[in-house]
Amino acid sequence: MLKGLNRPARAGSMDAPCAMSAYLPAALLLLAGLVGLAAAWIMSGSGSGRYLVIAPWGASRAEAINLVRAADGGLVGMGRLSNIIIAGSNRPDFAAALRRAGAWGVIATPSRIECGEPLPGGQTS
């Protein structure tokens, strides 16, 4: 007969990998909720006239700004990467004009978004 198979399990004898996997569903649910909240906040920006613009990969800051100017818009803020900026315009078709000018991505942002360094002249981005 095999010895030790009928031993009762000791309390607290759960091994570490098994204990961590017990928290995995809660962590995934938390992550999904945070992603959903962030997406809802970003999507609430429709009608603000401000857009997060993603220029083609490898584009310089000047090329990204020229892309916005070609779409008849203005610079509101700058991202950490040279090809990402925040632009604004009163044109109702500004997002479509940015895409026609060559932007890879255009996402409407809420007017209360604050990111990046202050622009010259005291404006905050």
Backbone as a ProteinNet text record, in pm:
[ID]
protein_1_A
[PRIMARY]
MLKGLNRPARAGSMDAPCAMSAYLPAALLLLAGLVGLAAAWIMSGSGSGRYLVIAPWGASRAEAINLVRAADGGLVGMGRLSNIIIAGSNRPDFAAALRRAGAWGVIATPSRIECGEPLPGGQTS
[TERTIARY]
82.8	0	87.2	35.2	106.5	83.9	192.7	182.3	168.2	94.1	85.5	-21.4	-94.5	-196.7	-322.2	-346.9	-468	-444.5	-330.5	-303.2	-391.7	-444.4	-523.3	-430.7	-479.8	-400.6	-392.3	-274.2	-255	-307.9	-360.1	-409.9	-292	-305.5	-199.2	-86.9	-107.3	-0.6	-7	-80.8	-93.4	40.5	88.1	216.4	200	309.3	306.8	247.2	284	223.4	72.4	24.3	-119.4	-188.5	-126.5	-185	-192.1	-91.1	-90.8	-194.8	-213.6	-310.7	-453.5	-475.2	-608.6	-647.2	-549.8	-576.3	-582.9	-549.2	-546.4	-681.2	-792.7	-920.8	-952.8	-924.6	-950.7	-860.1	-734.9	-641.8	-683.4	-726.3	-772.6	-899.4	-988.9	-1110.8	-1078.3	-984.5	-940.8	-878.5	-793	-729.4	-832.9	-928.9	-1033.6	-1115.8	-1144.3	-1219.8	-1143.4	-1014.3	-933.1	-920.4	-903.3	-895.8	-1029.3	-1139.2	-1270.8	-1293.2	-1252.5	-1266.2	-1180.5	-1058.1	-969.8	-1028	-1080.4	-1140.3	-1262.7	-1345.3	-1463.8	-1424	-1319.5	-1275.1	-1221.6	-1144.4	-1090.7	-1202.9	-1297.8	-1407	-1502.7	-1498	-1585.6	-1537.5	-1427.8	-1370.1	-1430	-1528.7	-1586	-1648.1	-1620.2	-1674.5	-1586	-1473.2	-1385.1	-1297.6	-1279	-1192.8	-1045.5	-1013.7	-875.2	-857.3	-743.4	-717.8	-574.6	-559.3	-427.6	-393.2	-284.9	-247.3	-120.7	-127.4	-11.3	34.6	148.5	207.6	275.9	312.1	380.5	505.7	535.2	650.2	778.3	858.6	984.6	973.3	853.1	835.3	895.9	957.2	1013.1	901.5	933.4	835.1	787.3	879.5	843.5	749.5	773.8	685.9	545.6	539.1	409	333.3	404.3	340.2	296.6	378.1	340.7	217.2	203.9	85.7	-39.2	-30.4	-142.7	-172.6	-69.1	-88	-151.9	-115.5	-175.1	-324.6	-367	-508.9	-579.1	-510.4	-565.8	-594.1	-497.8	-512.3	-394.9	-398.6	-291.7	-241.2	-120.9	-56.9	-111	-153.4	-200.6	-98.2	-37.9	59.9	145	249.8	342.1	353.7	365.9	386.7	534.6	566.8	706.9	776.4	702.8	760.3	742.9	835.3	831.5	713.7	657	547.1	409.1	401.6	273.4	255.7	146.4	115.3	-34.9	-72.7	-213.5	-241.5	-343.1	-376.4	-521	-550.3	-686.6	-727.7	-857.8	-912.8	-1063.2	-1120.5	-1265.3	-1334.8	-1257	-1315.4	-1395.2	-1515	-1592.2	-1533.1	-1458.6	-1399.6	-1249.2	-1204.4	-1060.5	-998.4	-1066.3	-1011.2	-993	-1090.3	-1079.4	-967.8	-953.7	-847	-709.6	-696.7	-569.5	-536.3	-636.1	-612.7	-572.8	-638.6	-602.8	-462.1	-418.4	-284.6	-176.3	-216	-118	-106	-194.1	-187.1	-225.4	-151.5	-181.3	-297.2	-304.8	-410.4	-458.2	-589	-650.1	-754.7	-734.5	-825	-872.8	-1005.3	-1061.6	-1028.5	-988.4	-952.7	-1039.6	-1063.3	-1138	-1061.5	-1131.4	-1064	-985.3	-1013.4	-944.6	-816.5	-774.2	-653.7	-531.4	-443.5	-319.7	-205.3	-117.1	-0.5	111.1	231.1	345.7	387	483.6	537.9	458.5	461.7	393.9	454.1	368.4	413.3	466.5	549	595.7	475.5	484.8	375.1	285.2	319.4	245.1	128.1	96.2	-12.5	31.6	-60.8	-28.3	-83.5	-13	-60.3	-135.2
-118.2	0	124.6	229.8	356.4	427.4	469.2	537.5	687.6	752.4	897.1	955.6	875.5	929.9	971.1	917.5	948.4	1046.2	1114.6	1210.8	1333.7	1388.8	1511.7	1628.9	1721.4	1839.9	1933.2	1990.3	2085.2	2221.7	2293.1	2427.9	2517.6	2598.9	2691.2	2625.6	2506.7	2438.4	2463.2	2563.3	2596.3	2648.9	2598.4	2646.1	2782.8	2857.1	2996.3	3013.2	2932.7	2952	2934.2	2841.2	2817.4	2934.7	2991.6	3104.3	3227.7	3251	3367	3351.6	3229.5	3209.1	3231	3226.4	3252.6	3399.4	3488.4	3630.5	3672.3	3583.2	3615.4	3663.5	3599.4	3650.4	3791.6	3819.6	3953.8	4057.5	4022.1	4115	4143	4039.4	4058.7	4143.2	4123.5	4203.5	4349.6	4373.5	4509.5	4575.7	4503.5	4556.6	4589.5	4501	4525.1	4648.1	4665.6	4782.6	4911.5	4910.5	5030.3	5066.5	4966.2	4990.8	5047.1	4992.9	5042.5	5186.2	5219.7	5357.5	5453.9	5412.9	5498.6	5520.2	5414.8	5427.7	5518	5503.8	5589.3	5734.8	5759.1	5896.1	5957.9	5881	5931.8	5955.3	5864.1	5877.2	5991.2	6039.8	6151.1	6282	6279.2	6400.6	6444.5	6372.9	6414.2	6551.8	6636.3	6771	6872.1	6829.5	6923.2	7000.2	6946.8	7010.8	6980.4	6896.2	6857.6	6709.9	6679	6542.3	6502.4	6376.3	6315.1	6266	6317.5	6286.6	6201.4	6088.3	6001.1	6008	6071.5	6082.6	5950.5	5929.4	5804.4	5780.3	5652.4	5613.7	5673.3	5732.7	5791.3	5936.4	5990.8	6131.9	6222.2	6330.5	6426.2	6512.8	6587.9	6678.7	6779.3	6831.7	6929.4	6868.2	6743.1	6676.9	6655.9	6621.8	6604.3	6737.1	6844.9	6976.6	7020.3	6994.8	7028.5	6951	6826.8	6747.6	6815.7	6867.3	6936.9	7067.5	7139.2	7265.3	7240.2	7129.5	7095.3	7068.1	7025.2	6998.7	7122.3	7237	7364.1	7362.2	7307.4	7301.4	7367.7	7366.6	7425.7	7330.8	7355.6	7273.5	7311	7211.3	7232.7	7179.1	7065.3	7005.1	6903.6	6859.7	6763.9	6641.7	6526.6	6403	6377.9	6270.3	6235.2	6189.3	6121.8	6078.7	6188.9	6196.9	6306.5	6298.7	6179.7	6167.2	6175.3	6210.3	6220.6	6362.8	6427.2	6562.8	6574.7	6680.1	6712.5	6837.1	6827.5	6937	6978.3	7099.4	7149.6	7230.1	7233.7	7311.1	7324.8	7427.8	7446.2	7381.9	7326.6	7261.7	7138.4	7122.2	7002.3	6874.4	6885.9	6768.1	6759.3	6812.1	6817.6	6678	6583	6447.2	6384.8	6401.6	6347.4	6417.9	6549.6	6624.5	6577.2	6544.1	6492	6357.5	6272.4	6142.2	6158	6251.5	6276.3	6333.5	6410.2	6469.1	6366	6246.8	6141.5	6092.2	6134.1	6087.7	5940.3	5864	5722.3	5703.8	5790.1	5779.1	5915	5927	6051.6	6012.8	6055.9	6020.9	6149.3	6167.1	6283.4	6275.7	6388.2	6391.4	6491.9	6469.2	6566.7	6697.9	6808.3	6938.3	6955.6	6877	6890.8	6808.5	6745.3	6663	6751.3	6707.4	6778.5	6679.6	6704.2	6617.7	6696.2	6657.6	6722.6	6848.6	6916.3	7037.7	7159.5	7269.5	7390.7	7440.6	7490.3	7545.7	7687.5	7736.6	7873.5	7969.6	8070.6	8166.1	8138.1	8036.7	8010.8	7915.7	7870.7	7776.7	7641.7	7572.4	7436	7340.6	7233.5	7133.8	7026.2
0	0	0	-55.1	-55.5	75.6	134.5	262.1	240.1	325	324.7	234.8	160.9	72.3	147.1	259.3	334	447.7	443.8	550	532.8	640.4	629.5	597.6	518.3	482.2	601.1	620.4	728.7	687.9	783.3	756.3	721.9	619.5	580.3	503.2	451.6	379.9	229	187.5	46.3	-4.4	-117.2	-167	-233	-248	-294	-434	-534.8	-667.5	-665.8	-588.1	-578.9	-509.7	-408	-335.3	-424.5	-506.8	-595.3	-706.3	-754.1	-861.8	-813.1	-684.5	-631	-650.7	-661.5	-679.3	-826.5	-917.6	-1059.4	-1114.7	-1086.2	-1138.3	-1089.3	-964.4	-911.3	-976.8	-1000.3	-1064.4	-1208.4	-1281.1	-1418.2	-1423.2	-1330	-1323.5	-1293.1	-1204.1	-1172.9	-1295.9	-1364.9	-1485.5	-1593	-1613.6	-1713.8	-1676.5	-1548.7	-1504.4	-1526.2	-1496.5	-1516.7	-1663.9	-1749	-1893.1	-1942.7	-1894.3	-1932.6	-1889.3	-1768	-1720	-1800.4	-1832.6	-1912.1	-2051.8	-2111.6	-2244.9	-2241.2	-2139.4	-2128.1	-2108.3	-2031.6	-2009.1	-2137.9	-2212.6	-2339	-2439.2	-2446.2	-2542.3	-2507.1	-2383.5	-2345.7	-2405.7	-2480.8	-2536.4	-2667.3	-2719.4	-2846.4	-2833.3	-2930.5	-2927.8	-2858.1	-2802.4	-2732.9	-2830.3	-2951.5	-3050.1	-3030.3	-2932	-2905.8	-2936.9	-2997.8	-3041	-3009.7	-2969.9	-2958.3	-3098.4	-3153.8	-3291.7	-3290.7	-3359.1	-3372.3	-3517.1	-3538	-3671.5	-3705.4	-3830.2	-3866.7	-3781.1	-3757.9	-3675.8	-3734.2	-3648.9	-3691.3	-3733.9	-3733.4	-3771.1	-3663.8	-3708.1	-3612.8	-3555.9	-3452.8	-3393.2	-3497.3	-3578.5	-3681.6	-3785	-3823	-3919.3	-3861.4	-3732.7	-3668.3	-3661.9	-3630.5	-3624.8	-3764.1	-3865.2	-4003	-4047.3	-4000.5	-4031.4	-3975.6	-3852.3	-3789.6	-3863	-3898.9	-3972.5	-4109.2	-4174.8	-4303.8	-4290.5	-4172	-4146.8	-4090.6	-4092	-4045	-3894.9	-3818.9	-3674.4	-3605	-3474.1	-3395.4	-3288.5	-3242.3	-3140.2	-3002.8	-2925.8	-2789.5	-2690.1	-2719.8	-2629.7	-2702.5	-2633.3	-2692.6	-2603	-2666.8	-2592.9	-2571.5	-2504	-2478.9	-2606.5	-2695.1	-2822	-2925	-3018.2	-3115.2	-3210.4	-3230.3	-3325.3	-3260.5	-3132.4	-3063.6	-3011.6	-3052.7	-3006.6	-2981.5	-2913.4	-2893.5	-2974.6	-3058.5	-3149.2	-3127.8	-3170.6	-3157.7	-3278.3	-3301.7	-3411.9	-3391.1	-3449.8	-3445.1	-3564.5	-3656.5	-3774	-3732.4	-3783.5	-3748.6	-3807.9	-3917.9	-3981.6	-3956.6	-3843.1	-3814	-3807.4	-3743.9	-3733.1	-3871.3	-3957.9	-4093.6	-4171.1	-4149.9	-4217.8	-4170.1	-4042.7	-3991	-4055.4	-4069.2	-4131.4	-4278.3	-4347.5	-4487.4	-4499.5	-4397.5	-4399.5	-4367.3	-4318.6	-4295.4	-4152.8	-4063.7	-3924.6	-3917.3	-3838.6	-3820.4	-3724.7	-3624.5	-3524.7	-3480.3	-3461	-3414	-3310.2	-3185.8	-3077	-3011.6	-3005.1	-2937.9	-2788.8	-2731.1	-2589.2	-2516.1	-2388.9	-2310.4	-2301.8	-2289.7	-2284.5	-2155.7	-2054.7	-1925.7	-1916.6	-2026.1	-2022.4	-1999.3	-1914.3	-1883.8	-1897.6	-1991.7	-2005	-2069.7	-2040.2	-2100.7	-2026	-2082.2	-2024.5	-2071	-1993.6	-2039.6	-2170.7	-2255.8	-2383.4	-2362	-2452	-2440	-2438.9	-2357.6	-2346.9	-2227.6	-2147.4	-2026.4	-2042	-2162	-2178.6	-2126.2	-2062.5	-2021.4	-2123.5	-2143.4	-2240.2	-2168.4
[MASK]
+++++++++++++++++++++++++++++++++++++++++++++++++++++++++++++++++++++++++++++++++++++++++++++++++++++++++++++++++++++++++++++

